[in-house]
PDB file of C-alpha atoms in Angstrom:
ATOM      1  CA  MET A1055     -12.732 -54.973  -1.698  1.00 47.00           C
ATOM      2  CA  LYS A1056      -9.617 -54.275  -3.749  1.00 44.00           C
ATOM      3  CA  ARG A1057     -11.497 -51.821  -5.977  1.00 45.00           C
ATOM      4  CA  ILE A1058     -12.864 -49.980  -2.945  1.00 41.00           C
ATOM      5  CA  LEU A1059      -9.361 -49.739  -1.482  1.00 40.00           C
ATOM      6  CA  LEU A1060      -7.965 -48.375  -4.750  1.00 39.00           C
ATOM      7  CA  PHE A1061     -10.835 -45.902  -4.954  1.00 38.00           C
ATOM      8  CA  LEU A1062     -10.161 -44.638  -1.415  1.00 38.00           C
ATOM      9  CA  LEU A1063      -6.457 -44.336  -2.135  1.00 40.00           C
ATOM     10  CA  GLY A1064      -7.281 -42.335  -5.250  1.00 44.00           C
ATOM     11  CA  LEU A1065      -9.469 -39.960  -3.249  1.00 40.00           C
ATOM     12  CA  ALA A1066      -6.736 -39.541  -0.665  1.00 43.00           C
ATOM     13  CA  PHE A1067      -4.216 -38.723  -3.416  1.00 39.00           C
ATOM     14  CA  LEU A1068      -6.512 -36.109  -4.961  1.00 39.00           C
ATOM     15  CA  ALA A1069      -7.226 -34.542  -1.585  1.00 40.00           C
ATOM     16  CA  ASN A1070      -3.522 -34.390  -0.821  1.00 43.00           C
ATOM     17  CA  ALA A1071      -2.784 -32.856  -4.234  1.00 41.00           C
ATOM     18  CA  ALA A1072      -5.485 -30.245  -3.716  1.00 41.00           C
ATOM     19  CA  GLY A1073      -4.071 -29.446  -0.283  1.00 42.00           C
ATOM     20  CA  ILE A1074      -0.600 -28.992  -1.745  1.00 40.00           C
ATOM     21  CA  GLN A1075      -1.968 -26.674  -4.442  1.00 45.00           C
ATOM     22  CA  ALA A1076      -3.860 -24.578  -1.916  1.00 45.00           C
ATOM     23  CA  ALA A1077      -0.749 -24.352   0.243  1.00 45.00           C
ATOM     24  CA  ASP A1078       1.255 -22.961  -2.697  1.00 81.00           C
ATOM     25  CA  VAL A1079      -0.462 -19.569  -2.252  1.00 88.00           C
ATOM     26  CA  ASP A1080      -0.588 -17.959   1.176  1.00 89.00           C
ATOM     27  CA  PHE A1081      -1.948 -14.437   1.481  1.00 94.00           C
ATOM     28  CA  THR A1082      -3.569 -12.048   3.900  1.00 94.00           C
ATOM     29  CA  VAL A1083      -5.901  -9.125   3.323  1.00 95.00           C
ATOM     30  CA  GLY A1084      -5.467  -5.931   5.307  1.00 92.00           C
ATOM     31  CA  GLN A1085      -9.180  -5.734   6.102  1.00 92.00           C
ATOM     32  CA  SER A1086     -12.159  -8.046   5.791  1.00 91.00           C
ATOM     33  CA  THR A1087     -14.747  -5.257   5.402  1.00 94.00           C
ATOM     34  CA  VAL A1088     -14.968  -1.971   3.529  1.00 94.00           C
ATOM     35  CA  ASP A1089     -16.899   0.645   5.510  1.00 93.00           C
ATOM     36  CA  MET A1090     -18.766   3.051   3.234  1.00 91.00           C
ATOM     37  CA  ASP A1091     -19.659   6.198   5.141  1.00 90.00           C
ATOM     38  CA  LEU A1092     -20.914   9.586   3.967  1.00 88.00           C
ATOM     39  CA  PHE A1093     -17.440  10.556   2.736  1.00 91.00           C
ATOM     40  CA  TYR A1094     -16.533   7.264   1.036  1.00 92.00           C
ATOM     41  CA  ASN A1095     -14.711   7.964  -2.228  1.00 93.00           C
ATOM     42  CA  GLY A1096     -12.940   4.689  -2.862  1.00 92.00           C
ATOM     43  CA  ALA A1097     -10.507   2.651  -0.779  1.00 94.00           C
ATOM     44  CA  SER A1098      -7.265   0.689  -1.024  1.00 95.00           C
ATOM     45  CA  ILE A1099      -7.073  -2.914   0.175  1.00 95.00           C
ATOM     46  CA  PRO A1100      -3.548  -4.168   1.006  1.00 96.00           C
ATOM     47  CA  VAL A1101      -2.834  -7.761  -0.021  1.00 97.00           C
ATOM     48  CA  THR A1102       0.399  -9.553   0.938  1.00 96.00           C
ATOM     49  CA  GLY A1103       1.519 -13.146   0.663  1.00 95.00           C
ATOM     50  CA  ALA A1104       3.934 -15.640  -0.889  1.00 95.00           C
ATOM     51  CA  VAL A1105       3.960 -17.873  -3.989  1.00 95.00           C
ATOM     52  CA  PRO A1106       6.365 -20.445  -5.463  1.00 93.00           C
ATOM     53  CA  GLU A1107       9.593 -18.917  -6.735  1.00 92.00           C
ATOM     54  CA  GLY A1108       9.393 -17.674 -10.324  1.00 91.00           C
ATOM     55  CA  ALA A1109       5.593 -17.576 -10.482  1.00 92.00           C
ATOM     56  CA  LEU A1110       3.605 -14.703 -11.898  1.00 93.00           C
ATOM     57  CA  VAL A1111       1.070 -13.375  -9.370  1.00 94.00           C
ATOM     58  CA  VAL A1112      -2.482 -12.359 -10.311  1.00 95.00           C
ATOM     59  CA  VAL A1113      -4.700 -10.644  -7.740  1.00 96.00           C
ATOM     60  CA  ARG A1114      -8.394 -10.187  -8.547  1.00 96.00           C
ATOM     61  CA  PHE A1115     -11.126  -8.313  -6.689  1.00 97.00           C
ATOM     62  CA  ILE A1116     -14.345  -9.695  -8.120  1.00 95.00           C
ATOM     63  CA  GLY A1117     -18.075  -9.390  -7.486  1.00 93.00           C
ATOM     64  CA  LYS A1118     -21.022 -11.673  -8.012  1.00 90.00           C
ATOM     65  CA  ILE A1119     -21.881 -12.809 -11.523  1.00 90.00           C
ATOM     66  CA  GLY A1120     -25.056 -11.136 -12.727  1.00 88.00           C
ATOM     67  CA  GLU A1121     -26.877  -9.474 -15.600  1.00 89.00           C
ATOM     68  CA  VAL A1122     -26.956  -5.939 -16.997  1.00 86.00           C
ATOM     69  CA  SER A1123     -29.785  -4.667 -19.201  1.00 86.00           C
ATOM     70  CA  MET A1124     -29.285  -1.656 -21.460  1.00 80.00           C
ATOM     71  CA  LYS A1125     -31.202   0.169 -24.158  1.00 77.00           C
ATOM     72  CA  GLN A1126     -29.695   0.250 -27.621  1.00 72.00           C
ATOM     73  CA  LYS A1127     -30.095   3.595 -29.363  1.00 67.00           C
ATOM     74  CA  GLY A1128     -30.707   3.924 -33.067  1.00 60.00           C
ATOM     75  CA  LYS A1129     -32.360   6.088 -35.693  1.00 59.00           C
ATOM     76  CA  ALA A1130     -36.060   5.467 -36.236  1.00 58.00           C
ATOM     77  CA  MET A1131     -36.802   5.625 -39.947  1.00 55.00           C
ATOM     78  CA  GLY A1132     -33.341   7.097 -40.383  1.00 56.00           C
ATOM     79  CA  LEU A1133     -34.382  10.389 -38.760  1.00 56.00           C
ATOM     80  CA  LEU A1134     -34.767  10.464 -34.955  1.00 55.00           C
ATOM     81  CA  TRP A1135     -32.443   8.988 -32.360  1.00 57.00           C
ATOM     82  CA  MET A1136     -34.379   6.927 -29.841  1.00 54.00           C
ATOM     83  CA  ASN A1137     -34.229   3.768 -27.715  1.00 58.00           C
ATOM     84  CA  MET A1138     -34.582   0.671 -29.867  1.00 66.00           C
ATOM     85  CA  ASN A1139     -33.881  -2.865 -28.587  1.00 76.00           C
ATOM     86  CA  THR A1140     -33.203  -3.921 -24.998  1.00 84.00           C
ATOM     87  CA  LEU A1141     -29.855  -5.696 -24.681  1.00 88.00           C
ATOM     88  CA  HIS A1142     -29.147  -8.202 -21.918  1.00 89.00           C
ATOM     89  CA  PHE A1143     -25.533  -8.870 -20.886  1.00 90.00           C
ATOM     90  CA  SER A1144     -25.345 -11.927 -18.615  1.00 91.00           C
ATOM     91  CA  HIS A1145     -22.518 -13.857 -16.911  1.00 91.00           C
ATOM     92  CA  MET A1146     -20.899 -10.533 -15.982  1.00 91.00           C
ATOM     93  CA  PRO A1147     -19.220  -9.868 -12.632  1.00 93.00           C
ATOM     94  CA  ALA A1148     -20.449  -6.648 -11.035  1.00 92.00           C
ATOM     95  CA  ILE A1149     -16.805  -5.620 -10.623  1.00 95.00           C
ATOM     96  CA  CYS A1150     -13.531  -7.131 -11.796  1.00 95.00           C
ATOM     97  CA  LEU A1151     -10.239  -5.504 -10.804  1.00 96.00           C
ATOM     98  CA  VAL A1152      -7.193  -7.433 -11.991  1.00 96.00           C
ATOM     99  CA  GLU A1153      -3.645  -6.680 -10.849  1.00 95.00           C
ATOM    100  CA  ALA A1154      -0.610  -8.739 -11.779  1.00 94.00           C
ATOM    101  CA  SER A1155       3.157  -8.814 -11.326  1.00 93.00           C
ATOM    102  CA  ALA A1156       3.610  -8.681 -15.121  1.00 92.00           C
ATOM    103  CA  PRO A1157       1.404  -8.023 -18.167  1.00 91.00           C
ATOM    104  CA  LEU A1158      -0.981 -10.919 -18.757  1.00 88.00           C
ATOM    105  CA  ALA A1159      -0.776 -10.630 -22.538  1.00 81.00           C
ATOM    106  CA  GLY A1160       2.470 -12.626 -22.598  1.00 75.00           C
ATOM    107  CA  THR A1161       1.281 -15.519 -20.452  1.00 78.00           C
ATOM    108  CA  GLY A1162      -0.833 -17.352 -23.020  1.00 79.00           C
ATOM    109  CA  GLN A1163      -4.352 -18.661 -22.532  1.00 84.00           C
ATOM    110  CA  VAL A1164      -4.136 -18.830 -18.734  1.00 88.00           C
ATOM    111  CA  GLY A1165      -3.307 -15.132 -18.483  1.00 85.00           C
ATOM    112  CA  GLU A1166      -6.106 -14.227 -20.868  1.00 84.00           C
ATOM    113  CA  LYS A1167      -8.565 -16.331 -18.873  1.00 90.00           C
ATOM    114  CA  LEU A1168      -7.670 -14.604 -15.590  1.00 92.00           C
ATOM    115  CA  GLY A1169      -7.727 -11.129 -17.118  1.00 92.00           C
ATOM    116  CA  LEU A1170     -10.468  -8.988 -18.594  1.00 92.00           C
ATOM    117  CA  ALA A1171     -10.226 -10.899 -21.874  1.00 89.00           C
ATOM    118  CA  GLY A1172     -11.552 -13.995 -20.095  1.00 89.00           C
ATOM    119  CA  VAL A1173     -14.346 -11.973 -18.506  1.00 87.00           C
ATOM    120  CA  THR A1174     -15.545 -10.587 -21.826  1.00 85.00           C
ATOM    121  CA  ASP A1175     -15.332 -13.992 -23.514  1.00 87.00           C
ATOM    122  CA  SER A1176     -17.777 -15.425 -20.964  1.00 89.00           C
ATOM    123  CA  ILE A1177     -20.390 -12.670 -21.452  1.00 91.00           C
ATOM    124  CA  VAL A1178     -23.621 -13.782 -23.125  1.00 91.00           C
ATOM    125  CA  ILE A1179     -25.527 -11.151 -25.108  1.00 90.00           C
ATOM    126  CA  GLU A1180     -29.223 -11.393 -25.901  1.00 90.00           C
ATOM    127  CA  PRO A1181     -30.872 -11.210 -28.329  1.00 88.00           C
ATOM    128  CA  ALA A1182     -28.549 -13.522 -30.231  1.00 86.00           C
ATOM    129  CA  SER A1183     -28.878 -11.291 -33.297  1.00 85.00           C
ATOM    130  CA  ALA A1184     -27.002  -8.446 -31.531  1.00 85.00           C
ATOM    131  CA  ASP A1185     -23.636  -7.433 -32.970  1.00 85.00           C
ATOM    132  CA  ARG A1186     -21.303  -9.057 -30.417  1.00 88.00           C
ATOM    133  CA  GLN A1187     -18.073  -7.748 -31.967  1.00 89.00           C
ATOM    134  CA  MET A1188     -19.328  -4.180 -31.707  1.00 88.00           C
ATOM    135  CA  LEU A1189     -21.063  -4.409 -28.315  1.00 88.00           C
ATOM    136  CA  LEU A1190     -18.390  -6.206 -26.236  1.00 89.00           C
ATOM    137  CA  PRO A1191     -15.763  -3.436 -26.568  1.00 90.00           C
ATOM    138  CA  GLU A1192     -18.439  -0.862 -25.766  1.00 89.00           C
ATOM    139  CA  ILE A1193     -19.648  -2.538 -22.551  1.00 90.00           C
ATOM    140  CA  LEU A1194     -16.022  -3.053 -21.500  1.00 91.00           C
ATOM    141  CA  LYS A1195     -15.267   0.629 -22.181  1.00 92.00           C
ATOM    142  CA  LEU A1196     -18.280   1.652 -20.089  1.00 91.00           C
ATOM    143  CA  LYS A1197     -17.262  -0.528 -17.138  1.00 93.00           C
ATOM    144  CA  LYS A1198     -13.706   0.798 -17.311  1.00 93.00           C
ATOM    145  CA  SER A1199     -14.936   4.403 -17.320  1.00 93.00           C
ATOM    146  CA  GLU A1200     -16.972   3.644 -14.186  1.00 93.00           C
ATOM    147  CA  GLY A1201     -13.864   2.210 -12.513  1.00 93.00           C
ATOM    148  CA  LEU A1202     -15.544  -1.191 -12.146  1.00 95.00           C
ATOM    149  CA  TYR A1203     -13.271  -3.072 -14.576  1.00 96.00           C
ATOM    150  CA  ARG A1204      -9.498  -2.668 -14.600  1.00 95.00           C
ATOM    151  CA  GLU A1205      -6.409  -4.650 -15.549  1.00 94.00           C
ATOM    152  CA  ASP A1206      -2.953  -3.530 -14.439  1.00 94.00           C
ATOM    153  CA  GLY A1207       0.013  -5.730 -15.268  1.00 90.00           C
ATOM    154  CA  GLY A1208       2.783  -4.554 -12.972  1.00 90.00           C
ATOM    155  CA  ALA A1209       0.764  -3.428  -9.927  1.00 93.00           C
ATOM    156  CA  VAL A1210       1.829  -6.461  -7.858  1.00 95.00           C
ATOM    157  CA  LYS A1211       5.322  -6.147  -6.368  1.00 96.00           C
ATOM    158  CA  LEU A1212       7.552  -9.217  -5.996  1.00 94.00           C
ATOM    159  CA  GLU A1213      10.355  -9.552  -3.444  1.00 93.00           C
ATOM    160  CA  SER A1214      13.572 -11.553  -3.822  1.00 92.00           C
ATOM    161  CA  ALA A1215      13.123 -15.324  -3.660  1.00 90.00           C
ATOM    162  CA  LYS A1216      13.960 -17.170  -0.438  1.00 91.00           C
ATOM    163  CA  ASP A1217      13.817 -20.922   0.187  1.00 90.00           C
ATOM    164  CA  GLY A1218      11.839 -21.519  -2.986  1.00 90.00           C
ATOM    165  CA  ARG A1219       9.216 -18.904  -2.077  1.00 93.00           C
ATOM    166  CA  GLN A1220       8.663 -15.349  -3.247  1.00 94.00           C
ATOM    167  CA  ALA A1221       6.802 -12.701  -1.235  1.00 95.00           C
ATOM    168  CA  PHE A1222       4.443 -10.319  -3.004  1.00 96.00           C
ATOM    169  CA  SER A1223       2.404  -7.232  -2.129  1.00 96.00           C
ATOM    170  CA  ALA A1224      -0.370  -5.280  -3.788  1.00 96.00           C
ATOM    171  CA  SER A1225      -2.777  -2.475  -2.965  1.00 95.00           C
ATOM    172  CA  VAL A1226      -6.104  -3.027  -4.712  1.00 95.00           C
ATOM    173  CA  ARG A1227      -7.786   0.345  -5.396  1.00 95.00           C
ATOM    174  CA  LEU A1228     -11.575   0.148  -5.068  1.00 95.00           C
ATOM    175  CA  PRO A1229     -13.749   2.646  -6.975  1.00 94.00           C
ATOM    176  CA  SER A1230     -16.169   5.176  -5.498  1.00 93.00           C
ATOM    177  CA  ARG A1231     -19.006   3.418  -7.371  1.00 92.00           C
ATOM    178  CA  LEU A1232     -18.640   0.255  -5.294  1.00 93.00           C
ATOM    179  CA  THR A1233     -22.012  -0.968  -4.005  1.00 92.00           C
ATOM    180  CA  PRO A1234     -22.627  -2.719  -0.667  1.00 93.00           C
ATOM    181  CA  GLY A1235     -22.375  -6.506  -0.946  1.00 93.00           C
ATOM    182  CA  GLU A1236     -20.172  -9.583  -0.802  1.00 95.00           C
ATOM    183  CA  TYR A1237     -16.972  -9.757  -2.837  1.00 96.00           C
ATOM    184  CA  SER A1238     -13.923 -11.990  -3.180  1.00 95.00           C
ATOM    185  CA  ILE A1239     -10.190 -11.420  -3.399  1.00 96.00           C
ATOM    186  CA  GLU A1240      -8.529 -14.162  -5.437  1.00 96.00           C
ATOM    187  CA  VAL A1241      -4.808 -14.795  -5.780  1.00 96.00           C
ATOM    188  CA  PHE A1242      -3.363 -17.013  -8.513  1.00 95.00           C
ATOM    189  CA  ALA A1243       0.212 -18.215  -9.051  1.00 94.00           C
ATOM    190  CA  VAL A1244       0.978 -18.847 -12.739  1.00 93.00           C
ATOM    191  CA  LYS A1245       4.105 -20.641 -13.922  1.00 90.00           C
ATOM    192  CA  ASP A1246       5.024 -22.164 -17.285  1.00 87.00           C
ATOM    193  CA  GLY A1247       1.565 -21.345 -18.644  1.00 86.00           C
ATOM    194  CA  GLU A1248      -0.304 -23.130 -15.842  1.00 90.00           C
ATOM    195  CA  ILE A1249      -1.997 -22.166 -12.592  1.00 91.00           C
ATOM    196  CA  VAL A1250       0.213 -23.792  -9.945  1.00 92.00           C
ATOM    197  CA  GLY A1251      -1.652 -22.434  -6.918  1.00 93.00           C
ATOM    198  CA  GLN A1252      -4.655 -20.355  -5.982  1.00 94.00           C
ATOM    199  CA  SER A1253      -6.566 -19.149  -2.952  1.00 95.00           C
ATOM    200  CA  VAL A1254      -9.560 -16.923  -2.221  1.00 95.00           C
ATOM    201  CA  LYS A1255     -10.811 -14.847   0.711  1.00 95.00           C
ATOM    202  CA  PRO A1256     -14.177 -13.095   1.165  1.00 95.00           C
ATOM    203  CA  ILE A1257     -14.515  -9.370   1.741  1.00 95.00           C
ATOM    204  CA  ALA A1258     -17.689  -7.378   2.419  1.00 95.00           C
ATOM    205  CA  ALA A1259     -18.615  -3.783   1.614  1.00 94.00           C
ATOM    206  CA  ARG A1260     -21.161  -2.271   3.996  1.00 94.00           C
ATOM    207  CA  LEU A1261     -22.851   1.055   4.611  1.00 91.00           C
ATOM    208  CA  VAL A1262     -22.078   2.749   7.926  1.00 90.00           C
ATOM    209  CA  GLY A1263     -23.134   5.997   9.587  1.00 83.00           C
ATOM    210  CA  VAL A1264     -25.554   8.297   7.760  1.00 76.00           C
ATOM    211  CA  PRO A1265     -25.830   6.156   4.569  1.00 74.00           C
ATOM    212  CA  ALA A1266     -26.707   3.095   6.683  1.00 74.00           C
ATOM    213  CA  PHE A1267     -29.308   5.111   8.616  1.00 72.00           C
ATOM    214  CA  ILE A1268     -30.937   6.392   5.416  1.00 75.00           C
ATOM    215  CA  ALA A1269     -30.908   2.938   3.800  1.00 70.00           C
ATOM    216  CA  ASN A1270     -32.542   1.445   6.888  1.00 68.00           C
ATOM    217  CA  LEU A1271     -35.280   4.094   6.759  1.00 67.00           C
ATOM    218  CA  ALA A1272     -35.853   3.562   3.028  1.00 69.00           C
ATOM    219  CA  PHE A1273     -36.192  -0.217   3.219  1.00 70.00           C
ATOM    220  CA  ASN A1274     -37.684  -0.744   6.670  1.00 71.00           C
ATOM    221  CA  HIS A1275     -39.455   2.487   7.611  1.00 63.00           C
ATOM    222  CA  GLY A1276     -40.955   3.917   4.444  1.00 64.00           C
ATOM    223  CA  LEU A1277     -43.217   6.433   6.192  1.00 66.00           C
ATOM    224  CA  TRP A1278     -40.411   8.040   8.194  1.00 63.00           C
ATOM    225  CA  TYR A1279     -38.176   8.027   5.122  1.00 59.00           C
ATOM    226  CA  GLY A1280     -40.838   9.950   3.183  1.00 71.00           C
ATOM    227  CA  ILE A1281     -41.229  12.474   6.004  1.00 71.00           C
ATOM    228  CA  LEU A1282     -37.462  12.973   6.268  1.00 67.00           C
ATOM    229  CA  ALA A1283     -37.121  13.378   2.490  1.00 67.00           C
ATOM    230  CA  SER A1284     -39.888  16.013   2.492  1.00 72.00           C
ATOM    231  CA  LEU A1285     -38.254  17.929   5.357  1.00 73.00           C
ATOM    232  CA  ILE A1286     -34.870  17.903   3.614  1.00 74.00           C
ATOM    233  CA  SER A1287     -36.490  19.113   0.389  1.00 76.00           C
ATOM    234  CA  MET A1288     -38.263  21.983   2.175  1.00 75.00           C
ATOM    235  CA  LEU A1289     -35.119  23.016   4.063  1.00 73.00           C
ATOM    236  CA  ALA A1290     -33.070  22.930   0.856  1.00 74.00           C
ATOM    237  CA  GLY A1291     -35.683  25.093  -0.897  1.00 71.00           C
ATOM    238  CA  LEU A1292     -35.696  27.532   2.019  1.00 72.00           C
ATOM    239  CA  ALA A1293     -31.891  27.762   1.994  1.00 70.00           C
ATOM    240  CA  VAL A1294     -31.825  28.434  -1.761  1.00 75.00           C
ATOM    241  CA  GLY A1295     -34.505  31.083  -1.364  1.00 70.00           C
ATOM    242  CA  LEU A1296     -32.571  32.833   1.417  1.00 71.00           C
ATOM    243  CA  ILE A1297     -29.312  32.774  -0.559  1.00 74.00           C
ATOM    244  CA  PHE A1298     -30.728  34.133  -3.807  1.00 70.00           C
ATOM    245  CA  GLY A1299     -33.101  36.465  -1.947  1.00 63.00           C
ATOM    246  CA  SER A1300     -30.229  38.049  -0.070  1.00 55.00           C
ATOM    247  CA  LYS A1301     -28.281  38.519  -3.323  1.00 56.00           C
ATOM    248  CA  GLY A1302     -31.281  40.187  -4.946  1.00 54.00           C
ATOM    249  CA  ALA A1303     -31.651  42.636  -2.041  1.00 50.00           C
ATOM    250  CA  HIS A1304     -28.245  44.086  -2.820  1.00 50.00           C
TER     251      HIS A1304
END
């Protein structure tokens, strides 16, 4: 009976500690959905909240962990460039945008773990014989060029401390290449080389308007989608013919 009582007390202590840690970071997101219409070209998501005084704030917009397959190019017989091996990069988030109140490089292992360095360290490359040291910087460079990976130390603004708390604000810029799906916004408070609080909120990106209509046709009404695509193709061809035909007449 005594052991059971001690066990229950231990669980209560852990639950209370976890509740305190979760309460250390309070934040709100300006919107819970990102509407992607015909003119979508990126968006900005406002994030505001408060952390313990003196903490560094890390805000991450992150997608589901998945796999990317790519062809590795090389010279066949030392002469012709062509696709060689297929490379598989797994344990990669579809998107990872990291914004902080200060550069993460000076925060030790915790900062590296929360930043892009931690993301790349977790990537698994197959086949195992692939040159990891050469490929990791290249895949990171590609994702950065697509706007899907970013790290900005200084993008989170901190206000003056009050009653042991410090308000913060950030505007997370989403890229135009964002795909519809479920994402998360995570906020971490880092102090003395440790995570002293963290919280997460879901956010969804969804197609609306014309893109949603076309996607619904493509996935649920294949016949009508094919007819519509053919009509658009014919009208586009007719328009091109009229434009260039009229220029030729002069």
